[in-house]
mmCIF file of C-alpha atoms in Angstrom:
data_model
loop_
_atom_site.group_PDB
_atom_site.id
_atom_site.type_symbol
_atom_site.label_atom_id
_atom_site.label_comp_id
_atom_site.label_asym_id
_atom_site.label_seq_id
_atom_site.Cartn_x
_atom_site.Cartn_y
_atom_site.Cartn_z
ATOM 1 C CA MET A 1 -18.346 -30.184 -4.655
ATOM 2 C CA LYS A 2 -20.011 -28.393 -7.529
ATOM 3 C CA GLY A 3 -17.890 -25.320 -6.848
ATOM 4 C CA ALA A 4 -14.755 -27.430 -6.832
ATOM 5 C CA ASP A 5 -15.732 -29.137 -10.106
ATOM 6 C CA ALA A 6 -16.376 -25.750 -11.716
ATOM 7 C CA SER A 7 -12.965 -24.457 -10.658
ATOM 8 C CA VAL A 8 -11.314 -27.538 -12.202
ATOM 9 C CA ARG A 9 -13.207 -27.152 -15.472
ATOM 10 C CA ASN A 10 -12.629 -23.377 -15.587
ATOM 11 C CA PRO A 11 -9.319 -22.611 -13.873
ATOM 12 C CA PRO A 12 -8.711 -18.896 -13.153
ATOM 13 C CA LEU A 13 -6.825 -17.110 -15.898
ATOM 14 C CA ASP A 14 -3.238 -16.414 -14.959
ATOM 15 C CA CYS A 15 -1.429 -14.519 -17.679
ATOM 16 C CA CYS A 16 2.208 -15.549 -18.089
ATOM 17 C CA GLY A 17 1.995 -17.715 -14.976
ATOM 18 C CA GLY A 18 1.912 -14.679 -12.709
ATOM 19 C CA LEU A 19 4.522 -12.016 -12.001
ATOM 20 C CA ASN A 20 6.817 -14.612 -10.451
ATOM 21 C CA ASN A 21 7.596 -15.906 -13.934
ATOM 22 C CA VAL A 22 8.462 -12.493 -15.393
ATOM 23 C CA ASP A 23 12.152 -11.956 -16.075
ATOM 24 C CA PHE A 24 12.646 -8.369 -14.932
ATOM 25 C CA THR A 25 16.282 -8.438 -16.118
ATOM 26 C CA LYS A 26 14.975 -8.240 -19.699
ATOM 27 C CA VAL A 27 12.877 -5.140 -19.072
ATOM 28 C CA ASP A 28 14.044 -2.195 -21.181
ATOM 29 C CA ALA A 29 14.451 0.611 -18.668
ATOM 30 C CA SER A 30 16.262 2.946 -21.060
ATOM 31 C CA ALA A 31 13.261 5.242 -21.487
ATOM 32 C CA MET A 32 12.887 5.618 -17.718
ATOM 33 C CA ALA A 33 16.623 6.152 -17.295
ATOM 34 C CA ASP A 34 16.588 8.809 -20.018
ATOM 35 C CA ALA A 35 13.686 10.610 -18.325
ATOM 36 C CA LEU A 36 15.419 10.529 -14.936
ATOM 37 C CA GLN A 37 18.469 12.213 -16.455
ATOM 38 C CA HIS A 38 16.372 15.354 -16.903
ATOM 39 C CA ILE A 39 15.238 15.416 -13.265
ATOM 40 C CA ASP A 40 17.397 17.052 -10.631
ATOM 41 C CA LEU A 41 16.805 14.790 -7.656
ATOM 42 C CA THR A 42 18.998 17.003 -5.465
ATOM 43 C CA ASP A 43 16.561 19.923 -5.714
ATOM 44 C CA ALA A 44 14.598 20.257 -2.483
ATOM 45 C CA ARG A 45 11.671 21.820 -4.375
ATOM 46 C CA PHE A 46 11.193 18.564 -6.280
ATOM 47 C CA TRP A 47 10.854 16.553 -3.079
ATOM 48 C CA VAL A 48 8.575 19.151 -1.483
ATOM 49 C CA ALA A 49 6.257 18.784 -4.488
ATOM 50 C CA VAL A 50 6.388 14.981 -4.274
ATOM 51 C CA ALA A 51 5.610 15.136 -0.555
ATOM 52 C CA ALA A 52 2.659 17.474 -1.160
ATOM 53 C CA ILE A 53 1.260 15.206 -3.893
ATOM 54 C CA VAL A 54 1.468 12.132 -1.668
ATOM 55 C CA PHE A 55 0.466 13.771 1.614
ATOM 56 C CA ASN A 56 -2.725 15.565 0.585
ATOM 57 C CA PRO A 57 -4.975 12.614 -0.362
ATOM 58 C CA PHE A 58 -3.440 10.514 2.402
ATOM 59 C CA PHE A 59 -4.241 13.214 4.969
ATOM 60 C CA TRP A 60 -7.860 13.838 4.077
ATOM 61 C CA ASN A 61 -8.684 10.160 3.669
ATOM 62 C CA VAL A 62 -7.180 9.303 7.052
ATOM 63 C CA VAL A 63 -8.898 12.233 8.784
ATOM 64 C CA ALA A 64 -12.255 11.480 7.130
ATOM 65 C CA ARG A 65 -12.136 7.801 8.112
ATOM 66 C CA TRP A 66 -11.079 8.746 11.645
ATOM 67 C CA GLU A 67 -13.996 11.185 11.890
ATOM 68 C CA HIS A 68 -16.403 8.540 10.600
ATOM 69 C CA ARG A 69 -15.321 6.138 13.338
ATOM 70 C CA THR A 70 -15.007 8.572 16.256
ATOM 71 C CA ARG A 71 -17.028 11.749 15.441
ATOM 72 C CA VAL A 72 -14.304 13.714 17.260
ATOM 73 C CA LEU A 73 -14.366 16.642 14.802
ATOM 74 C CA THR A 74 -18.152 16.830 14.942
ATOM 75 C CA ARG A 75 -18.035 17.124 18.742
ATOM 76 C CA LEU A 76 -15.096 19.520 18.641
ATOM 77 C CA PHE A 77 -16.779 21.939 16.212
ATOM 78 C CA GLY A 78 -20.259 21.535 17.646
ATOM 79 C CA GLY A 79 -21.849 19.906 14.604
ATOM 80 C CA PRO A 80 -21.139 17.969 11.411
ATOM 81 C CA TYR A 81 -21.531 20.896 9.024
ATOM 82 C CA VAL A 82 -19.030 23.209 10.744
ATOM 83 C CA ALA A 83 -16.623 20.292 11.087
ATOM 84 C CA CYS A 84 -16.978 19.430 7.402
ATOM 85 C CA TYR A 85 -16.504 23.058 6.324
ATOM 86 C CA SER A 86 -13.403 23.345 8.517
ATOM 87 C CA LEU A 87 -11.827 20.246 7.011
ATOM 88 C CA ALA A 88 -12.755 21.482 3.529
ATOM 89 C CA PHE A 89 -11.017 24.801 4.203
ATOM 90 C CA LEU A 90 -7.875 22.970 5.295
ATOM 91 C CA ILE A 91 -8.027 20.719 2.209
ATOM 92 C CA LEU A 92 -8.290 23.784 -0.049
ATOM 93 C CA LEU A 93 -5.268 25.381 1.635
ATOM 94 C CA LEU A 94 -3.272 22.178 1.189
ATOM 95 C CA ASN A 95 -4.261 22.015 -2.480
ATOM 96 C CA VAL A 96 -3.200 25.618 -3.058
ATOM 97 C CA TYR A 97 0.170 24.832 -1.498
ATOM 98 C CA ARG A 98 0.446 21.668 -3.585
ATOM 99 C CA SER A 99 -0.176 23.613 -6.788
ATOM 100 C CA HIS A 100 2.405 26.200 -5.764
ATOM 101 C CA SER A 101 5.019 23.570 -4.908
ATOM 102 C CA ILE A 102 4.453 21.707 -8.185
ATOM 103 C CA THR A 103 4.825 24.913 -10.207
ATOM 104 C CA ALA A 104 7.993 25.865 -8.318
ATOM 105 C CA ALA A 105 9.473 22.403 -8.882
ATOM 106 C CA MET A 106 8.676 22.451 -12.610
ATOM 107 C CA LYS A 107 10.297 25.834 -13.116
ATOM 108 C CA ALA A 108 13.443 24.645 -11.330
ATOM 109 C CA GLN A 109 13.880 21.479 -13.409
ATOM 110 C CA ALA A 110 15.604 21.099 -16.781
ATOM 111 C CA ARG A 111 13.603 21.714 -19.926
ATOM 112 C CA CYS A 112 12.797 19.082 -22.541
ATOM 113 C CA GLU A 113 13.294 20.233 -26.124
ATOM 114 C CA LEU A 114 10.355 18.118 -27.304
ATOM 115 C CA LEU A 115 8.047 20.380 -25.321
ATOM 116 C CA GLU A 116 9.308 23.560 -26.978
ATOM 117 C CA ALA A 117 6.408 23.769 -29.413
ATOM 118 C CA LEU A 118 3.187 25.758 -29.566
ATOM 119 C CA PRO A 119 1.040 22.590 -30.016
ATOM 120 C CA VAL A 120 2.184 21.524 -26.543
ATOM 121 C CA PHE A 121 0.624 24.699 -25.153
ATOM 122 C CA TYR A 122 -2.627 23.887 -26.946
ATOM 123 C CA VAL A 123 -2.604 20.323 -25.601
ATOM 124 C CA GLY A 124 -2.060 21.664 -22.094
ATOM 125 C CA SER A 125 -4.916 24.127 -22.542
ATOM 126 C CA VAL A 126 -7.284 21.385 -23.750
ATOM 127 C CA LEU A 127 -6.320 19.153 -20.825
ATOM 128 C CA MET A 128 -6.972 21.944 -18.342
ATOM 129 C CA ALA A 129 -10.302 22.741 -20.000
ATOM 130 C CA LEU A 130 -11.430 19.105 -19.857
ATOM 131 C CA GLY A 131 -10.130 18.726 -16.320
ATOM 132 C CA SER A 132 -11.955 21.861 -15.204
ATOM 133 C CA ILE A 133 -15.197 20.614 -16.749
ATOM 134 C CA LEU A 134 -14.914 17.344 -14.809
ATOM 135 C CA VAL A 135 -13.967 19.049 -11.541
ATOM 136 C CA PHE A 136 -16.592 21.800 -11.608
ATOM 137 C CA SER A 137 -19.400 19.580 -12.887
ATOM 138 C CA SER A 138 -18.582 17.106 -10.100
ATOM 139 C CA PHE A 139 -18.719 19.927 -7.570
ATOM 140 C CA PHE A 140 -22.087 21.181 -8.797
ATOM 141 C CA ALA A 141 -23.489 17.641 -8.882
ATOM 142 C CA LEU A 142 -22.311 16.764 -5.373
ATOM 143 C CA GLY A 143 -22.565 20.134 -3.668
ATOM 144 C CA PHE A 144 -20.059 21.464 -1.152
ATOM 145 C CA THR A 145 -20.474 18.837 1.544
ATOM 146 C CA GLY A 146 -20.760 16.046 -1.000
ATOM 147 C CA THR A 147 -17.468 17.123 -2.566
ATOM 148 C CA PHE A 148 -15.619 17.575 0.704
ATOM 149 C CA LEU A 149 -16.283 14.235 2.378
ATOM 150 C CA GLY A 150 -19.602 15.165 3.976
ATOM 151 C CA ASP A 151 -20.726 11.530 3.994
ATOM 152 C CA TYR A 152 -17.946 10.755 6.495
ATOM 153 C CA PHE A 153 -19.528 13.357 8.797
ATOM 154 C CA GLY A 154 -22.948 11.768 8.440
ATOM 155 C CA ILE A 155 -24.125 14.375 5.899
ATOM 156 C CA LEU A 156 -25.664 12.080 3.309
ATOM 157 C CA MET A 157 -27.279 12.932 -0.006
ATOM 158 C CA GLU A 158 -30.822 11.757 -0.686
ATOM 159 C CA GLU A 159 -29.658 9.465 -3.482
ATOM 160 C CA LYS A 160 -26.520 8.502 -5.357
ATOM 161 C CA VAL A 161 -25.511 10.922 -8.105
ATOM 162 C CA THR A 162 -25.535 9.132 -11.461
ATOM 163 C CA GLY A 163 -25.743 12.044 -13.913
ATOM 164 C CA PHE A 164 -22.894 13.829 -15.653
ATOM 165 C CA PRO A 165 -19.980 13.519 -15.095
ATOM 166 C CA PHE A 166 -20.519 10.358 -13.035
ATOM 167 C CA ASN A 167 -22.115 8.658 -16.036
ATOM 168 C CA VAL A 168 -18.793 9.127 -17.835
ATOM 169 C CA THR A 169 -16.396 8.015 -15.105
ATOM 170 C CA ASP A 170 -16.731 6.879 -11.497
ATOM 171 C CA ASN A 171 -14.035 9.291 -10.315
ATOM 172 C CA PRO A 172 -14.437 12.519 -12.311
ATOM 173 C CA MET A 173 -12.869 14.679 -9.601
ATOM 174 C CA TYR A 174 -9.658 12.635 -9.595
ATOM 175 C CA TRP A 175 -9.456 12.364 -13.379
ATOM 176 C CA GLY A 176 -10.213 16.068 -13.707
ATOM 177 C CA SER A 177 -7.514 17.003 -11.207
ATOM 178 C CA THR A 178 -5.020 14.749 -12.998
ATOM 179 C CA ALA A 179 -5.806 16.410 -16.332
ATOM 180 C CA ASN A 180 -5.481 19.843 -14.731
ATOM 181 C CA TYR A 181 -2.053 19.128 -13.276
ATOM 182 C CA LEU A 182 -0.816 17.540 -16.497
ATOM 183 C CA GLY A 183 -2.043 20.560 -18.434
ATOM 184 C CA LEU A 184 -0.447 22.850 -15.868
ATOM 185 C CA ALA A 185 2.842 21.024 -16.387
ATOM 186 C CA LEU A 186 2.734 21.925 -20.080
ATOM 187 C CA ILE A 187 1.293 25.452 -20.123
ATOM 188 C CA PRO A 188 3.707 27.465 -17.913
ATOM 189 C CA PHE A 189 6.615 25.792 -19.649
ATOM 190 C CA THR A 190 5.597 26.815 -23.165
ATOM 191 C CA GLU A 191 4.338 30.200 -21.981
ATOM 192 C CA GLU A 192 7.814 31.011 -20.675
ATOM 193 C CA ILE A 193 9.426 29.870 -23.922
ATOM 194 C CA TYR A 194 7.306 32.183 -26.058
ATOM 195 C CA ARG A 195 7.629 34.999 -23.550
ATOM 196 C CA GLN A 196 11.406 34.766 -23.891
ATOM 197 C CA ARG A 197 11.145 34.792 -27.683
ATOM 198 C CA MET A 198 9.026 37.933 -27.596
ATOM 199 C CA ARG A 199 11.563 39.646 -25.331
ATOM 200 C CA CYS A 200 14.383 38.723 -27.708
ATOM 201 C CA ALA A 201 12.379 40.037 -30.680
ATOM 202 C CA LYS A 202 11.760 43.369 -28.943
ATOM 203 C CA GLN A 203 15.423 43.724 -28.024
ATOM 204 C CA GLY A 204 16.464 42.943 -31.595
#
């Protein structure tokens, strides 16, 4: 009864009455519509990149959870370490292909005039630098097996890592990768712009 009385005195907060009371017909979707105008949805390279982005984390999470439940990979490869290294190698190959497909898709899409500025290149460089710091510091803190899902293979660390960068964010590898890909989206674009300008200057 005390729990019921407490819930009556302090009802759970429900902003705006929940999403059921939101009038989605009044949402201004013009910005999204304008952005979609610059994306060629008929380009197969765009969808390959989307598929790679979605598939990679889905694949390794499913495989890691399956291994944790069944230990099939451990038995197949004769031990948890070889199994973990094999999955890590496959993950790295998938990530290389993902990076390639994203770059190919970006180069095939229309260019945004707002990005045709040298500061954009600097922003991309800073993002990639910060992302690399998060990714590499996470790797050194966790080690190879800690980075590549070793705990799902029964390869556990002696204690939870709480130092940098895990004292900054709980998911430094994901945030670092996101910053890297966002920076990558900006750098090749502006590099090509200034490369073209240099070619025109030499020809002139």
